[in-house]
Each structure stands twice: as structure tokens, then as C-alpha cells.
Short mmCIF file of C-alpha atoms in Angstrom, two decimals:
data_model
loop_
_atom_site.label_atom_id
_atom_site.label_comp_id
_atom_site.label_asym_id
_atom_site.label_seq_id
_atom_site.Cartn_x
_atom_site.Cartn_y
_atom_site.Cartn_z
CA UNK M 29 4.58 34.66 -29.67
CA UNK M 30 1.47 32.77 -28.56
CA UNK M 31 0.57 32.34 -32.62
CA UNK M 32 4.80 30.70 -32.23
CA UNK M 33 3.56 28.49 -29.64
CA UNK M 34 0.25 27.36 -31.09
CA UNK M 35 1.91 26.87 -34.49
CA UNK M 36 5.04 24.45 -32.57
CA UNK M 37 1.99 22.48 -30.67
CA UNK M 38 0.29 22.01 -34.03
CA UNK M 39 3.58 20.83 -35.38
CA UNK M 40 3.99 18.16 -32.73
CA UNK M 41 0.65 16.92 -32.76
CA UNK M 42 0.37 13.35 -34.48
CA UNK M 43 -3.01 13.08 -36.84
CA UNK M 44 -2.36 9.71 -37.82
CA UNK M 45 -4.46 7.12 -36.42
CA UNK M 46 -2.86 3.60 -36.00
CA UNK M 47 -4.27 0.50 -36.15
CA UNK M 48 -3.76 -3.53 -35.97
CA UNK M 49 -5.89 -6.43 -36.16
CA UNK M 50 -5.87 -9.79 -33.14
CA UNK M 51 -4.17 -12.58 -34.50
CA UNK M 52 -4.43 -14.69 -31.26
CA UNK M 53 -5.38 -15.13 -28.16
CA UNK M 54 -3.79 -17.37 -25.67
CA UNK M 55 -4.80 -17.28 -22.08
CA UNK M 56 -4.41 -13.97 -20.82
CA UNK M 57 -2.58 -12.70 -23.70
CA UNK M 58 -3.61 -10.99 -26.38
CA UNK M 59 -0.97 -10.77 -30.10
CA UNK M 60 -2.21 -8.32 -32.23
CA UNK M 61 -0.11 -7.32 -36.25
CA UNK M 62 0.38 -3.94 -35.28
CA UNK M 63 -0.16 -1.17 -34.32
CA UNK M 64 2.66 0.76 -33.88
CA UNK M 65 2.87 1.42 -30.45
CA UNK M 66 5.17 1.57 -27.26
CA UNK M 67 5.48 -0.76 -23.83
CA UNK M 68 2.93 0.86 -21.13
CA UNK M 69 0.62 2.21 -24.61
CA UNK M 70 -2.93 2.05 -23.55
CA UNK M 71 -4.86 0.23 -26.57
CA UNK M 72 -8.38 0.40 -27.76
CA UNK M 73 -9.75 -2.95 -28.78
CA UNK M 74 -13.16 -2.90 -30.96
CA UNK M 75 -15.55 -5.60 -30.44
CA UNK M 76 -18.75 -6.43 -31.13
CA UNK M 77 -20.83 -6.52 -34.33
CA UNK M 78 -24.19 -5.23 -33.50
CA UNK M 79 -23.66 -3.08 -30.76
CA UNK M 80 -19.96 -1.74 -30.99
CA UNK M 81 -17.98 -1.81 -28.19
CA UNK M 82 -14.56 -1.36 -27.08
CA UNK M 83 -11.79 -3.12 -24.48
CA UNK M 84 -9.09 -0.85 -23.09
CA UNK M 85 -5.65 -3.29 -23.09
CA UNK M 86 -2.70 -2.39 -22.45
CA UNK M 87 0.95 -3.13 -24.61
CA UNK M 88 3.30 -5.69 -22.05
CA UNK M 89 5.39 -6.75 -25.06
CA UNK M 90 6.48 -7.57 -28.01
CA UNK M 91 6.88 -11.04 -30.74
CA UNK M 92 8.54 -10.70 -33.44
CA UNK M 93 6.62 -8.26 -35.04
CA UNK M 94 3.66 -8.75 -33.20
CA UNK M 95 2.45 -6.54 -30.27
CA UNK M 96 1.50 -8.52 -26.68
CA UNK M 97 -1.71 -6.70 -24.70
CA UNK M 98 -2.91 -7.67 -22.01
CA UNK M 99 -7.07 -6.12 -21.17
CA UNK M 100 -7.84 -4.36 -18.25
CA UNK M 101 -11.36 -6.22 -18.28
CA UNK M 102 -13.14 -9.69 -19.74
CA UNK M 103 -11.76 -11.00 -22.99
CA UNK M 104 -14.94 -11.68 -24.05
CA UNK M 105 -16.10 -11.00 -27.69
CA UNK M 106 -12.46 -10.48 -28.89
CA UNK M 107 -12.32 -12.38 -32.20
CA UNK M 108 -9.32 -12.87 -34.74
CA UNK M 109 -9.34 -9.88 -36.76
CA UNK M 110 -10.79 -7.56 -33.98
CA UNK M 111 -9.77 -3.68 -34.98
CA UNK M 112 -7.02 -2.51 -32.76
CA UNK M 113 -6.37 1.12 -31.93
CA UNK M 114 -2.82 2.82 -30.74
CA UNK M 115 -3.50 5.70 -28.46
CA UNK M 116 0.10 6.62 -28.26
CA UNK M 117 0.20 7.41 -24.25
CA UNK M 118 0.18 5.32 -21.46
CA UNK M 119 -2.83 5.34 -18.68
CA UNK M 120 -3.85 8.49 -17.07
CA UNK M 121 -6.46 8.90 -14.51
CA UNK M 122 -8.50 12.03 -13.35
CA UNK M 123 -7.58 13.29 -9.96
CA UNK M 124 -8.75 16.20 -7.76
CA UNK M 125 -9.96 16.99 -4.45
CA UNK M 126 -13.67 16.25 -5.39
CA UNK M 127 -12.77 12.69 -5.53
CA UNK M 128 -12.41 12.25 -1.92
CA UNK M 129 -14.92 10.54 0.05
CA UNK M 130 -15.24 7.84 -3.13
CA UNK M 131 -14.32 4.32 -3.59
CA UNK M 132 -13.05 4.39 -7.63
CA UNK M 133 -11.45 1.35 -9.15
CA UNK M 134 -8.11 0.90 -11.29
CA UNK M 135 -8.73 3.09 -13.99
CA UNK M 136 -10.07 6.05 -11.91
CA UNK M 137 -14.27 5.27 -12.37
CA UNK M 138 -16.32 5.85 -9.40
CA UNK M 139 -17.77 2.35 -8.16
CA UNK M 140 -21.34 3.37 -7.66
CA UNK M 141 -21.37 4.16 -11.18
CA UNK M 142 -21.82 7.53 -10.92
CA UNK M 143 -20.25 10.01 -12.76
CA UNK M 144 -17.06 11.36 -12.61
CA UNK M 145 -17.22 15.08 -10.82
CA UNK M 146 -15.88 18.24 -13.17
CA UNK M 147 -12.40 19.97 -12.42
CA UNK M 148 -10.34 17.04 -12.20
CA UNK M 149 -6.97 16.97 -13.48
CA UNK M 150 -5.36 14.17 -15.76
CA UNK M 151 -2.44 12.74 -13.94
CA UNK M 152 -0.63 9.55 -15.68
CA UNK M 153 -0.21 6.29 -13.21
CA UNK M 154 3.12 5.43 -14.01
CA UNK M 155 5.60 7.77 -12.56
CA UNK M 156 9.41 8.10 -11.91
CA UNK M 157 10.72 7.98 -7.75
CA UNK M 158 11.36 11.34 -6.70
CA UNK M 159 15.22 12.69 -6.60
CA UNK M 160 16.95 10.80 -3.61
CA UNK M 161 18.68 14.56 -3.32
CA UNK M 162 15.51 16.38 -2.92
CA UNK M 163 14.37 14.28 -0.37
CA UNK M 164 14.17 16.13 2.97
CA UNK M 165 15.06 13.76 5.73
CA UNK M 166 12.04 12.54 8.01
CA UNK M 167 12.38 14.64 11.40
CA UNK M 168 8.77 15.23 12.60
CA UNK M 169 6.48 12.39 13.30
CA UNK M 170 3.00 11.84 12.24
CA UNK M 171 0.01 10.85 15.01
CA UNK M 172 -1.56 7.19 13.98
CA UNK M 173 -3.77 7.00 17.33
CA UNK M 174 -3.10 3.66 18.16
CA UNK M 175 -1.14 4.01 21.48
CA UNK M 176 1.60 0.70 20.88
CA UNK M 177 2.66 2.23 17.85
CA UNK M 178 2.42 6.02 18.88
CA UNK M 179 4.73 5.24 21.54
CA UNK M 180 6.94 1.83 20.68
CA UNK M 181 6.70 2.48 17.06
CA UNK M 182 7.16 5.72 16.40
CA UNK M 183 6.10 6.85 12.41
CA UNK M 184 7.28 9.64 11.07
CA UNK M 185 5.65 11.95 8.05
CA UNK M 186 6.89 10.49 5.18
CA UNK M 187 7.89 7.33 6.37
CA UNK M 188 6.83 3.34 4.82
CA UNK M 189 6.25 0.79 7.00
CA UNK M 190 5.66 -2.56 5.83
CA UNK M 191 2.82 -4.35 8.24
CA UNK M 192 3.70 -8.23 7.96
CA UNK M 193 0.90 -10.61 8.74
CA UNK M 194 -0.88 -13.92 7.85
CA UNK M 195 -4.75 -14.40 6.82
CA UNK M 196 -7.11 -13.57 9.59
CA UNK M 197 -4.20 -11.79 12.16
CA UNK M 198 -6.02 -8.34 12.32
CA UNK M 199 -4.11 -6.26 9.69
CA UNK M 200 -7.41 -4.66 7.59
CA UNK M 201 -8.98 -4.16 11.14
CA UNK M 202 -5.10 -1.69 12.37
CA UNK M 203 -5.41 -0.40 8.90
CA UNK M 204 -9.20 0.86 9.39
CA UNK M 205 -7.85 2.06 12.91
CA UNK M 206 -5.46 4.51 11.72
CA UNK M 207 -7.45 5.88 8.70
CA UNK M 208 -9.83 6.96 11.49
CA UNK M 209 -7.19 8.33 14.04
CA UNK M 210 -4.13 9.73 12.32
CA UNK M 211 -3.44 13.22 12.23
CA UNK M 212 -2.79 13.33 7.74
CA UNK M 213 -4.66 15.68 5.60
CA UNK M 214 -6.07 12.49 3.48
CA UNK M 215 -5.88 9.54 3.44
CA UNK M 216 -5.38 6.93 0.15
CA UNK M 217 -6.70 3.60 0.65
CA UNK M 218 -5.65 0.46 -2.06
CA UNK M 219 -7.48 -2.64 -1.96
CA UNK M 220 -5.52 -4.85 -4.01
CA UNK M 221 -6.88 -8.23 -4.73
CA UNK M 222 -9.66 -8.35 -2.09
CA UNK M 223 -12.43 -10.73 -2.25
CA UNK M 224 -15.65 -8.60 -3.12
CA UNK M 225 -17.67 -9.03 0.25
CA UNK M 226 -14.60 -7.92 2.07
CA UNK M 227 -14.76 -4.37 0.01
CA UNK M 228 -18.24 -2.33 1.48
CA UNK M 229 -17.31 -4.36 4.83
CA UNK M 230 -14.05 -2.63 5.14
CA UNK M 231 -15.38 0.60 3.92
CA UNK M 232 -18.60 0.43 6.52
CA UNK M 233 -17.05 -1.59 9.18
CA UNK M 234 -12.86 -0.75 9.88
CA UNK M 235 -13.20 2.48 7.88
CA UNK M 236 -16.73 3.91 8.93
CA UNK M 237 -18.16 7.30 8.00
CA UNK M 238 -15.26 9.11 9.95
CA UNK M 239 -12.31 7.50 7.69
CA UNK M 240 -14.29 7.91 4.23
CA UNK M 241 -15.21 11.68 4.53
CA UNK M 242 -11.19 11.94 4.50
CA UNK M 243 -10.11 9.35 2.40
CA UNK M 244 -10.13 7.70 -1.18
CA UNK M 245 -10.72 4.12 -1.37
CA UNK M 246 -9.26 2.56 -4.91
CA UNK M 247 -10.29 -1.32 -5.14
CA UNK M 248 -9.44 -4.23 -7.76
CA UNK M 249 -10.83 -7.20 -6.26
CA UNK M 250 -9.66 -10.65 -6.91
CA UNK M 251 -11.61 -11.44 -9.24
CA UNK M 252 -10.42 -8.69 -11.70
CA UNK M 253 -7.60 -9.24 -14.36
CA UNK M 254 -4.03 -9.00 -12.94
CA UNK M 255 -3.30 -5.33 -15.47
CA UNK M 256 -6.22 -3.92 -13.31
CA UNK M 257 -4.86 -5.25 -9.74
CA UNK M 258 -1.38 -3.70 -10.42
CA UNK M 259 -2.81 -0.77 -11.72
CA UNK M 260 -4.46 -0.64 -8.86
CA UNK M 261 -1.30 -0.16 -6.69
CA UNK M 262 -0.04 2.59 -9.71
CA UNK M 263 -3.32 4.81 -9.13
CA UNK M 264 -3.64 4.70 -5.87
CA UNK M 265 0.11 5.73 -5.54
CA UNK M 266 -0.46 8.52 -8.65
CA UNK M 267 -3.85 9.84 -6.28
CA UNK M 268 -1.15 10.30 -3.56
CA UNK M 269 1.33 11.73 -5.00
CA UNK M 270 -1.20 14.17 -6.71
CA UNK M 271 -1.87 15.43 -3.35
CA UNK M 272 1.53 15.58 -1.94
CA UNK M 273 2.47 17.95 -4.92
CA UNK M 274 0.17 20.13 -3.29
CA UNK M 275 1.70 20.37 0.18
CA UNK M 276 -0.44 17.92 1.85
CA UNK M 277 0.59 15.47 4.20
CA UNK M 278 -0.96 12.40 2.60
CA UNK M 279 -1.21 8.56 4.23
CA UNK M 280 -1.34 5.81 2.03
CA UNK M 281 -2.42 2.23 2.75
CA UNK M 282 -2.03 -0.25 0.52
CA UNK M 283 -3.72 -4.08 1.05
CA UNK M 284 -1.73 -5.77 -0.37
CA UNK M 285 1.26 -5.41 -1.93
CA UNK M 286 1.86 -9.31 -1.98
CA UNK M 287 -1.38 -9.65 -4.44
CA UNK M 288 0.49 -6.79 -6.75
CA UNK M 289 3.49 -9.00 -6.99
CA UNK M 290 1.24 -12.00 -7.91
CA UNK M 291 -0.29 -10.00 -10.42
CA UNK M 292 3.03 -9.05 -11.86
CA UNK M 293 3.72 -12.48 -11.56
CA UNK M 294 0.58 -13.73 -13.78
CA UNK M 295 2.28 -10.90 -16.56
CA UNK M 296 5.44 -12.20 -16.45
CA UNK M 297 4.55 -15.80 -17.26
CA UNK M 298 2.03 -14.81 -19.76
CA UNK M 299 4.65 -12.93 -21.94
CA UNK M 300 7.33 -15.71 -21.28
CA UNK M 301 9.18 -14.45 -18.15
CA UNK M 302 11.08 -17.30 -16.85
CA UNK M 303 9.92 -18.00 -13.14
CA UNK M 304 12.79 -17.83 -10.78
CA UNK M 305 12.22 -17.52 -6.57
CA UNK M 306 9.22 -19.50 -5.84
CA UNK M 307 7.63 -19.07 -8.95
CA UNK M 308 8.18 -15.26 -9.25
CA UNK M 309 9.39 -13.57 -12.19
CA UNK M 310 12.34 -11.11 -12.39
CA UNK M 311 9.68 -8.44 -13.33
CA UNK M 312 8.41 -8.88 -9.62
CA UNK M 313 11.71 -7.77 -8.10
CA UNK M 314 12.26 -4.70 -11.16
CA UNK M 315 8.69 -2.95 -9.94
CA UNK M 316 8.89 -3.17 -6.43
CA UNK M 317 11.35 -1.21 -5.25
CA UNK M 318 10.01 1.68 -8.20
CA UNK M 319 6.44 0.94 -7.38
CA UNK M 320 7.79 1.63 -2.89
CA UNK M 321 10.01 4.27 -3.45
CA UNK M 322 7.44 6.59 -5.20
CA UNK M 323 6.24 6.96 -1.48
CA UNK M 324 7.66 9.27 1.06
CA UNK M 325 8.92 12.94 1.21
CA UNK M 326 9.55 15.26 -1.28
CA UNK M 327 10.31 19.40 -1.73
CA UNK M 328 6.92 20.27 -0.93
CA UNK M 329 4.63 17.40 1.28
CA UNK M 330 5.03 13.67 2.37
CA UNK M 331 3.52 10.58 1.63
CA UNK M 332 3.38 8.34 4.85
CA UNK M 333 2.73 4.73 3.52
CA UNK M 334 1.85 1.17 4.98
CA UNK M 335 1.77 -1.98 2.92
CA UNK M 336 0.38 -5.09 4.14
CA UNK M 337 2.42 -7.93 3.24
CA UNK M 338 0.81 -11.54 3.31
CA UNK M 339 3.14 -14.00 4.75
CA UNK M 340 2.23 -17.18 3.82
CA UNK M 341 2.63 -19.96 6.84
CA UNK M 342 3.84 -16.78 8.77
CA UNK M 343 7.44 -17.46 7.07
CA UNK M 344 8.96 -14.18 7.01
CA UNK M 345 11.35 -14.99 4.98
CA UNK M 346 9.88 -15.89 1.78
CA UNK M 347 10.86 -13.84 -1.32
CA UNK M 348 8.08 -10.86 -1.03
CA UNK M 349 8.36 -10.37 2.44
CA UNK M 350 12.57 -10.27 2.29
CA UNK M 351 12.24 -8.25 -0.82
CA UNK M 352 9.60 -5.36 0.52
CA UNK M 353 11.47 -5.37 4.02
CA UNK M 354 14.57 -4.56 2.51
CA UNK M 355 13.24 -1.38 0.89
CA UNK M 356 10.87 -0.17 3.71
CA UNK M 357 11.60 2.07 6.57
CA UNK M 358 10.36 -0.31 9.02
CA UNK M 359 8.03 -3.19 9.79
CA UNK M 360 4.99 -4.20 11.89
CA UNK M 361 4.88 -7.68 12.45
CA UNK M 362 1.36 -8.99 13.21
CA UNK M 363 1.85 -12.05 15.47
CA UNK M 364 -1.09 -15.10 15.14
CA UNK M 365 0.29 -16.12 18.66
CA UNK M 366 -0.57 -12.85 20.01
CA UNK M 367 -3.97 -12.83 18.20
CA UNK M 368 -4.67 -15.98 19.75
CA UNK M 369 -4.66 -14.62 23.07
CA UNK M 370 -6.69 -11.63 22.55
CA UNK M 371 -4.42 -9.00 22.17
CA UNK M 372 -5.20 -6.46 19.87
CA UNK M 373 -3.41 -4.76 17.67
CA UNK M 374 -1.40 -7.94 17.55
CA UNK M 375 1.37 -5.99 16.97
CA UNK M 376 4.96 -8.23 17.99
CA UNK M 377 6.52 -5.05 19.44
CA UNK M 378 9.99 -7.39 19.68
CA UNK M 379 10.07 -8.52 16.21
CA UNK M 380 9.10 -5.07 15.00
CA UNK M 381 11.07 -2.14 14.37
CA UNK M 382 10.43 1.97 13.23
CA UNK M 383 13.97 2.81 11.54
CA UNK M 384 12.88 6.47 11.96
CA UNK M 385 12.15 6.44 15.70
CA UNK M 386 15.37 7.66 17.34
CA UNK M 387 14.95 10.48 14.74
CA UNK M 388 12.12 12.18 15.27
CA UNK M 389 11.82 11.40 19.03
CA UNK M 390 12.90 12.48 22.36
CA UNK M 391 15.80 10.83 24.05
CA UNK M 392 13.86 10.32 27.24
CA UNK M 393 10.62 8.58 25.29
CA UNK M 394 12.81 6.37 23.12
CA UNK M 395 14.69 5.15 26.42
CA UNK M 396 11.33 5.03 27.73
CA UNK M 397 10.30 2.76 25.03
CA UNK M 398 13.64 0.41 25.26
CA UNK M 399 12.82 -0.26 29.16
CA UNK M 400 9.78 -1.74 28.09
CA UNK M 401 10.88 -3.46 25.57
CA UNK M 402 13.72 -5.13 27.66
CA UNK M 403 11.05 -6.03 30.75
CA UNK M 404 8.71 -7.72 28.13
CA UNK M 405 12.04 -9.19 26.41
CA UNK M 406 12.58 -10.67 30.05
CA UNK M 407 9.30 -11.54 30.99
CA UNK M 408 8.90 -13.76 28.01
CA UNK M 409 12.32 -15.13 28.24
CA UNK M 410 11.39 -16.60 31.92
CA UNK M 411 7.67 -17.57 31.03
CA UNK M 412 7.59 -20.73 31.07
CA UNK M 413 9.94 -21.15 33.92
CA UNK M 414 7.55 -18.56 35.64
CA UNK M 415 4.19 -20.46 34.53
CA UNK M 416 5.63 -23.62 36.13
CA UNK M 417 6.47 -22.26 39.40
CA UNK M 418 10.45 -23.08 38.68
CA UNK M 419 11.00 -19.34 39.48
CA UNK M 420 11.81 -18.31 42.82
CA UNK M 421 10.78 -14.57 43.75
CA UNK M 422 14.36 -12.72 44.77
CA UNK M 423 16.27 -14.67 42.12
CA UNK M 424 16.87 -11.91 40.02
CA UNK M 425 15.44 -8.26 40.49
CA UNK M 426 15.10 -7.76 36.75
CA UNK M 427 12.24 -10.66 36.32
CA UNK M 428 10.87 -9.57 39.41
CA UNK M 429 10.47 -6.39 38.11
CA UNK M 430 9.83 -7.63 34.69
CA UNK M 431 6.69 -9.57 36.51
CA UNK M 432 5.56 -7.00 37.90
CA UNK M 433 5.40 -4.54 35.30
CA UNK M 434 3.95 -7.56 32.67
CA UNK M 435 -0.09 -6.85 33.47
CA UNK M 436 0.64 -3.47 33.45
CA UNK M 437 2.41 -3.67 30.12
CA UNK M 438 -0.17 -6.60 28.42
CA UNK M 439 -2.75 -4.00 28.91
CA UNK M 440 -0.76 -0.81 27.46
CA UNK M 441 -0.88 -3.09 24.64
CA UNK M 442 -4.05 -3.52 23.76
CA UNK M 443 -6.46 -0.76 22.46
CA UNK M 444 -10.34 -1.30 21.30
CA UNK M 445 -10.86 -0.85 17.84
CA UNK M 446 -12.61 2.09 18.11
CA UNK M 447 -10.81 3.91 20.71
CA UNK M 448 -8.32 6.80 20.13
CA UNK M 449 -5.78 7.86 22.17
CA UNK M 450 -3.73 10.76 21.11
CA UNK M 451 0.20 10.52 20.57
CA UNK M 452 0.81 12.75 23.55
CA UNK M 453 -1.12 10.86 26.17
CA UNK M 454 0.23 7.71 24.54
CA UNK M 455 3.90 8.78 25.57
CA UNK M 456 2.68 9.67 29.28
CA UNK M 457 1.06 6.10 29.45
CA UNK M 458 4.59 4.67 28.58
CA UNK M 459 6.39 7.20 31.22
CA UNK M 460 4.18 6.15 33.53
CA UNK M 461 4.76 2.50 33.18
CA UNK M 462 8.26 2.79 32.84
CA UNK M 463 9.37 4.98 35.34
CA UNK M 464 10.87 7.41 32.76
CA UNK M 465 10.45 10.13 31.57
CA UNK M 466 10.84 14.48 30.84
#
């Protein structure tokens, strides 16, 4: 039987090498005449005439009978006629629990150039959404240690939350804050399109020695091609859903998924993608929701994800923003306003919503959590009639209240960066303020 098997393996084995040879180059593109090959085929390009090299590139589409790549590094060296080889599969990475505690980039190398550790498993990048029907509904929530979102904000395992902010509002600095304090096996940490200083600042700084020892940092900075920035986003979610499969409760954190969409974008207009909403090609809108819904529960562990979402001019309703809301289980909205004043997390805990919450929380904490959301509702209603002195104490019991309770409710708010506070003492900190509680 196992002479059967071997024999049927040998059979479906392909020994033919194929090849093609760069016609043209234009831009970011790359035609080649052949080889035969399918969209997603990872390509070997052969440069170099002294000392022989080769440029891993990627098959976007098709002309004619031409073949599109696009490289996942420099096009330098490529010259008309350069030898192109089919590998017949798409990307795969190595993956395994010796990885963690490493910052690797986009195609799975460690970034201190070190070399890969033995016993990894090959895992492709590019996978399908699990079955909607073997998705177990979210029902137990997962400790983030930052006490506005433990409490107001409930998360629960296996839930994504999109965290919507502007340049400079505080979102790497939250992110950093629950890599630390969160209760998940491991965490999976994307840095999509980051400038390069921001990278060992980030990993030193808002991630520290705590977060790494538990985490795995994969990074395509901005200065990278746009193939290795979205397959950025595709490894990081393949490392994640590696460790899911093996019935851990995994958070990932990907910064940002608006730099994956311009990527895309960059793609699409390179193989002649028409550019629809604000520039962005449909290809944008086709690998977001696969790309987000990858995320989250399955049959045997969860995936609990946040995806920063730049918002340029802090519109939140231009087309990336509308697009990733409308697939996510919730939002943080980072407020500049809010930063402004010195309150950190700048979390707008009124424009900001957990869809889970009511789910996987008691009924006295998430009434608990709607009284304070109404007094600060009030209080900033009547602000500026309060700041002027047009309001009259005794004019209505609900702003006097509502003033009352504001310091008290200002500084629940805020947390140090470093500072953890457990989910439990969070929700006694909110019963206390509120009045409510078991």
C-alpha cells in the first residue's frame, strides 16, 4: 500500500522545469514570454552576469500572452532577456513556535539576519475564510488591560475591532499597551508600511521586552515594494492562523490596514485596474473583506484582531474607513480633540462601539457602562453652556449629576502607558463610579 502511495505521489509530481525570458519593464511591472504559470505563482527571476543572482516576483496578471510580475524586492539588474523560472505554487512561509520573540519581514526571514530556527512548518500566505457555519459564536471575552476598553468596550476572544485614528493620535502607543497587558497566548504584530525609525522604536519603546518574549513582530516598511507590504498583512494573518489551528487564543494587530489597501492600490494601476473611489481600484474592495474575515473564531481557537485604520483629515467616512467598518465587529475611534487635552488612550468612548459587548457581558456591567456613557453624553452636551456660567445649579438633576460625576469619569479615562489594570478591577472602578452594580 505505501509502495501504492509512493508510486501515485511520483505520478503527480511535475519534472518539467518552465521558463520565460523579460520582455519589458515598465514601472513597477514586470512582462515576461512565458512561463507557464498561474495568478499568485511565485517566480524566480535570474540576474546578474558575474555573480548570479536571483529576484523572487510574483504573477499579478496576464497580456495577451505575456505574463505580468510584480518583485517582492529592487528591480535592479533585471535586463530584457533575463531567465525566468515558474515554481508552480504560490508563497509559503515557515512557521512554528520557535519563531516567537522575532521581528521577520514579508516573506518569513528573520530581520537580524539570522538564520531561520529548525522545525518549522511550511504554511502558504494566501488562505480561504474559515466556514461561516463552523464559526462558534463569540461568548467569553478576552482581558486587553486597558481599563476604558475593559469596561466600556468590552472585546471578546475572537472578535476584530477596527481602531480609527489620524497621524500622531496615539494608536501604535494603545497597540503597544495591549500587547503587554492582554490575557492571549501570543500575540502577532504587522507593521505595514511603517517608516523604518518607527520599527526598533515600537519594538523597544510601546512593545518592550514584556510584549516581544510573547509576540511576533512581521514588518514591511514604507520603503519596500507594495507585493511585500500586502504580503505583509497575508503572513502575518497565515502566522496567526497557524497558531489558532493549534488551540491557542491568538491576538493580532495589524498597523495598518489603510497602507495594505494603498499597496493593492499601486497593483491595481500597474496592471491596468481602472481607479474608481478616490483613486482606489476594485481590487481594494475584492481583498478586504477576504484578507478581515480570515480573523476570528474557528472549531478549535480564536484569533482576536485590531486594525488600525488611517483616517485622513479625521474624515471617517472616506472609502477605507466605510469599507473596513462595515466588515469589523466594532470600532475604536481615536479622537485628536481628546489627544489634545491629554487624555490618554484617546479613545472617543461615544463615537465608539464593541458589537460583541452585550454578549459576553453581565447585564449589570453593561448598564453600568450605559450610565456612564449617558452622564458624559450630558456633560458634553451642556459644556459650553456650563463653561460660560449660563448653567444654573438645580436646573436639571441629570447635569448636576452629570457634573458631578465628570472629574470622576475624565480620570477613569485615562490610564499611563505602562500601567495595567486587570479586567476585573476595571469593572469595580466603573460600579463604583456609577452607582451600579452585582
Amino acid at each position: 500500500m505505501q509502495m501504492d502511495d509512493a508510486l501515485d505521489y511520483l505520478d503527480e509530481i511535475d519534472s518539467f522545469k518552465r521558463y520565460g525570458r523579460v520582455n519589458r519593464v515598465v514601472g513597477l511591472m514586470i512582462e515576461s514570454q512565458g512561463p507557464e504559470s498561474s495568478i499568485g505563482d511565485v517566480c524566480y527571476i535570474h540576474i546578474g552576469k558575474k555573480k548570479k543572482s536571483t529576484i523572487l516576483a510574483e504573477v499579478v496578471g496576464f497580456k495577451g500572452e505575456n505574463v505580468i510580475l510584480m518583485p517582492y524586492t529592487e528591480l535592479n539588474e533585471i535586463a530584457p532577456g533575463s531567465l525566468v523560472e515558474a515554481t508552480g505554487s504560490p508563497l509559503e512561509i515557515k512557521v512554528g513556535s520557535a519563531l516567537i520573540g522575532k521581528a521577520i519581514d514579508s516573506l518569513g526571514r528573520p530581520l537580524d539576519e539570522s538564520s531561520l530556527p529548525r522545525g518549522l512548518t511550511s504554511v502558504p500566505t494566501d488562505q480561504n475564510p474559515p466556514n461561516p457555519l463552523k464559526r462558534p459564536p463569540i461568548h467569553e471575552p478576552i482581558e486587553v488591560g486597558v481599563r476604558m476598553l475593559d469596561s466600556l468596550l468590552s472585546v471578546g476572544k475572537g472578535q476584530r475591532v477596527g481602531i480609527f485614528a489620524g497621524s500622531g493620535v496615539g494608536k501604535s502607543t494603545l497597540l503597544g499597551m495591549i500587547a503587554r497587558n492582554t490575557t492571549a497566548d501570543l500575540n502577532v504584530i504587522a507593521l505595514i508600511g511603517e517608516r523604518g525609525r518607527e520599527v526598533r522604536e515600537f519594538i523597544e519603546k510601546d512593545l518592550g521586552p514584556e510584549g516581544l518574549k510573547r509576540s511576533i513582530v512581521v514588518v514591511a516598511t514604507s520603503d519596500q515594494p507594495a507585493l511585500m507590504r500586502i504580503k505583509g498583512a497575508y503572513t502575518a494573518t497565515a502566522i496567526a492562523e497557524y497558531f489558532r489551528d493549534k488551540g491557542l487564543n491568538v491576538m493580532l494587530m495589524m498597523d495598518s490596514v489603510t497602507r495594505v489597501a494603498m499597496a493593492q492600490r499601486e497593483v491595481g494601476l500597474a496592471v491596468g485596474e481602472p481607479p474608481t473611489t478616490k483613486g482606489y481600484t476594485p481590487s481594494v474592495f475584492a481583498i478586504l473583506p477576504k484578507l478581515l474575515e480570515r480573523t476570528g473564531t474557528n472549531e478549535v481557537g480564536t484569533i482576536t484582531a485590531f486594525y488600525t485604520v488611517l483616517v485622513d483629515g479625521d474624515d471617517m467616512n472616506e472609502p477605507i474607513a466605510d469599507t473596513v467598518r462595515g466588515i469589523l465587529d466594532g470600532h475604536f475611534v481615536l479622537d485628536r480633540a481628546l489627544a489634545n487635552k491629554g487624555q490618554y488612550p484617546a479613545v472617543n468612548v461615544l463615537k465608539s462601539v464593541s458589537r460583541v459587548m452585550n454578549q459576553i457581558s453581565a447585564p449589570a456591567h453593561v448598564q453600568a457602562a450605559e450610565r456612564l456613557r449617558q452622564f458624559l453624553s450630558i456633560y458634553i452636551n451642556s459644556e459650553d453652556l456650563i463653561n460660560i456660567g449660563a448653567y444654573k445649579k438645580g436646573s436639571s438633576a441629570e447635569i448636576d449629576e452629570a457634573i458631578r460625576l465628570y472629574p470622576l469619569i475624565t480620570a477613569f479615562l485615562k490610564q499611563r502607558t505602562h500601567e495595567k489594570i486587570s479586567i476585573d478591577e476595571s469593572i469595580q472602578q466603573l460600579y463604583r463610579i456609577t452607582g451600579k452594580g452585582d
